[in-house]
XYZ file of C-alpha atoms in Angstrom:
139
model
C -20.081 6.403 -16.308
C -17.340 4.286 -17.943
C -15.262 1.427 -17.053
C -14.351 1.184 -13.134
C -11.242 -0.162 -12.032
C -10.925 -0.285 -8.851
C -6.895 -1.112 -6.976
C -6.700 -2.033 -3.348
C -2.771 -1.509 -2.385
C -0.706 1.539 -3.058
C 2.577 -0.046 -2.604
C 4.764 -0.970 -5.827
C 1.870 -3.050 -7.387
C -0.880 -1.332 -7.395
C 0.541 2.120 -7.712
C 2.132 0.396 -10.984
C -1.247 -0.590 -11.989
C -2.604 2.961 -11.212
C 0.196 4.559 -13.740
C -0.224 2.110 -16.306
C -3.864 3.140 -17.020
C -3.063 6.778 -16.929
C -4.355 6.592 -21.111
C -6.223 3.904 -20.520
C -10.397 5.321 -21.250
C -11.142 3.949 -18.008
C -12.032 5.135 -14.087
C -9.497 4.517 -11.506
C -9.679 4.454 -7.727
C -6.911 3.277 -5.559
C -7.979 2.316 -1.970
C -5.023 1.808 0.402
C -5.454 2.486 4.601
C -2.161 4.709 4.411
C -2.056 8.254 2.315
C 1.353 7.305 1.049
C 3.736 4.972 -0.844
C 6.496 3.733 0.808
C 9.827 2.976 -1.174
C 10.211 -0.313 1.410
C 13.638 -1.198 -0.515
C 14.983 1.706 1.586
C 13.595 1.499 5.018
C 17.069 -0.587 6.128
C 18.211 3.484 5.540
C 15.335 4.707 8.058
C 16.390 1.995 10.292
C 20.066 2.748 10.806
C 19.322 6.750 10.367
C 20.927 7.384 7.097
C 17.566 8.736 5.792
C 14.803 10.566 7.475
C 11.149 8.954 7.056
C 9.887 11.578 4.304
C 12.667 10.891 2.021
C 11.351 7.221 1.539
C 7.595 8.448 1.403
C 5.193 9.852 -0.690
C 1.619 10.893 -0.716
C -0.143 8.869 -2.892
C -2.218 11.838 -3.847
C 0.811 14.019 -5.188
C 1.844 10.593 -7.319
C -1.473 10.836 -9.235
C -2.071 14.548 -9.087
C -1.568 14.413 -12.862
C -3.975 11.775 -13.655
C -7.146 12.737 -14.343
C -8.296 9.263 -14.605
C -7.309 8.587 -11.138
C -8.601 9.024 -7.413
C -7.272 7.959 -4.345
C -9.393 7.036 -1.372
C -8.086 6.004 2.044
C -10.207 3.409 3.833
C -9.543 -0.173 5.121
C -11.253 -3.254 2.574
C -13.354 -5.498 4.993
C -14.348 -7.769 2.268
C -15.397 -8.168 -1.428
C -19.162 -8.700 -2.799
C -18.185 -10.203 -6.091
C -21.436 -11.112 -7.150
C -22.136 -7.415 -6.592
C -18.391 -6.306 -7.808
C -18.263 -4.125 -4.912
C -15.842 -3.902 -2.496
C -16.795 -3.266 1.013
C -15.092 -0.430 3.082
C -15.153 0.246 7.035
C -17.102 3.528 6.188
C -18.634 2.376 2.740
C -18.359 0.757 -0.650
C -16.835 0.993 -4.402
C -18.849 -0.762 -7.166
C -16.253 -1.723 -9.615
C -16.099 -3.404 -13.035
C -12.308 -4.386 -12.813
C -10.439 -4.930 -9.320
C -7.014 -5.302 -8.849
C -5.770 -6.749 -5.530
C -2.418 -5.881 -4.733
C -2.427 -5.221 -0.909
C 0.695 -6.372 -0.214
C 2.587 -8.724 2.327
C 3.425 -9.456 5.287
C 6.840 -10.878 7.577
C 7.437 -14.814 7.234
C 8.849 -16.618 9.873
C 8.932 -20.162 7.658
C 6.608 -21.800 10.689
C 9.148 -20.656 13.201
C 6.844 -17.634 15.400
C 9.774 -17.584 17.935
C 12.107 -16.149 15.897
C 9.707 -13.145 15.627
C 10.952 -11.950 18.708
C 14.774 -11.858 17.665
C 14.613 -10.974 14.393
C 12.040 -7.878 13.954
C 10.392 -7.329 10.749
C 11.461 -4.295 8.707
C 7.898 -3.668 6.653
C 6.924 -0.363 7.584
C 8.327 3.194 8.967
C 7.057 2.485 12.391
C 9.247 -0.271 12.045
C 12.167 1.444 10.574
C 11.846 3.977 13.529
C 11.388 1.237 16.022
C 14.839 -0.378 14.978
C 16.004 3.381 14.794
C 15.172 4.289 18.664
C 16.478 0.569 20.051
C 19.601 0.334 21.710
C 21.476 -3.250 20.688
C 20.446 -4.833 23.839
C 16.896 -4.473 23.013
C 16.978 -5.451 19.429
């Protein structure tokens, strides 16, 4: 068995990661709890219905199809045994030699929560379709 790397995230950075090591002699496995990457810089498009969901969207499978060095596993990280180097699934574990954490982000608000409710975030597709499907009044 050779070197492990394991990436939790398959948005820009860890997908990046992923590629990168495409020559590298080493075992990838990219854990992220959606089967796709999202190209977030055009959900605003989704939003105002200038592009359809699956043009901003794609299976993280089909992205590494072509590297043999690579799986992709879908599961949600609980937590990290790092004594162990084994990260800790809902429905199991990864050993790993090398991790790479690049799960991503979430909205910011600056300490002001009550904006949240007049300024919706615009992170995901469900949000993208959410803005999509409100009339003005509700938004």
């Amino acid at each position: 068995m050779g070197h492990r790397v394991v990436i939790i995230g398959g948005g820009f950075g860890g997908l990046n990661a992923a590629i990168a090591l495409r020559k590298v002699p080493v075992e990838v496995t990219l854990i992220d709890r959606r089967n796709f990457h999202l190209f977030q810089p055009l959900l605003y498009q989704v939003g105002t219905g200038g592009l359809s969901p699956a043009n901003i969207a794609a299976p993280l499978r089909s992205v590494l199809s072509r590297q043999r060095n690579a799986r992709v596993l879908l599961g949600d990280v609980l937590d990290f045994d790092v004594a162990s180097r084994i990260v800790l699934l809902a429905d199991g574990q990864v050993s790993y030699d090398t991790l790479i954490v690049a799960a991503g982000m979430t909205h910011s608000y600056f300490g002001h929560s009550e904006w949240e409710a007049l300024a919706p975030g615009l992170k995901t597709i469900e949000d993208a379709t959410t803005i999509r499907c409100a009339t003005p009044a509700s938004v």
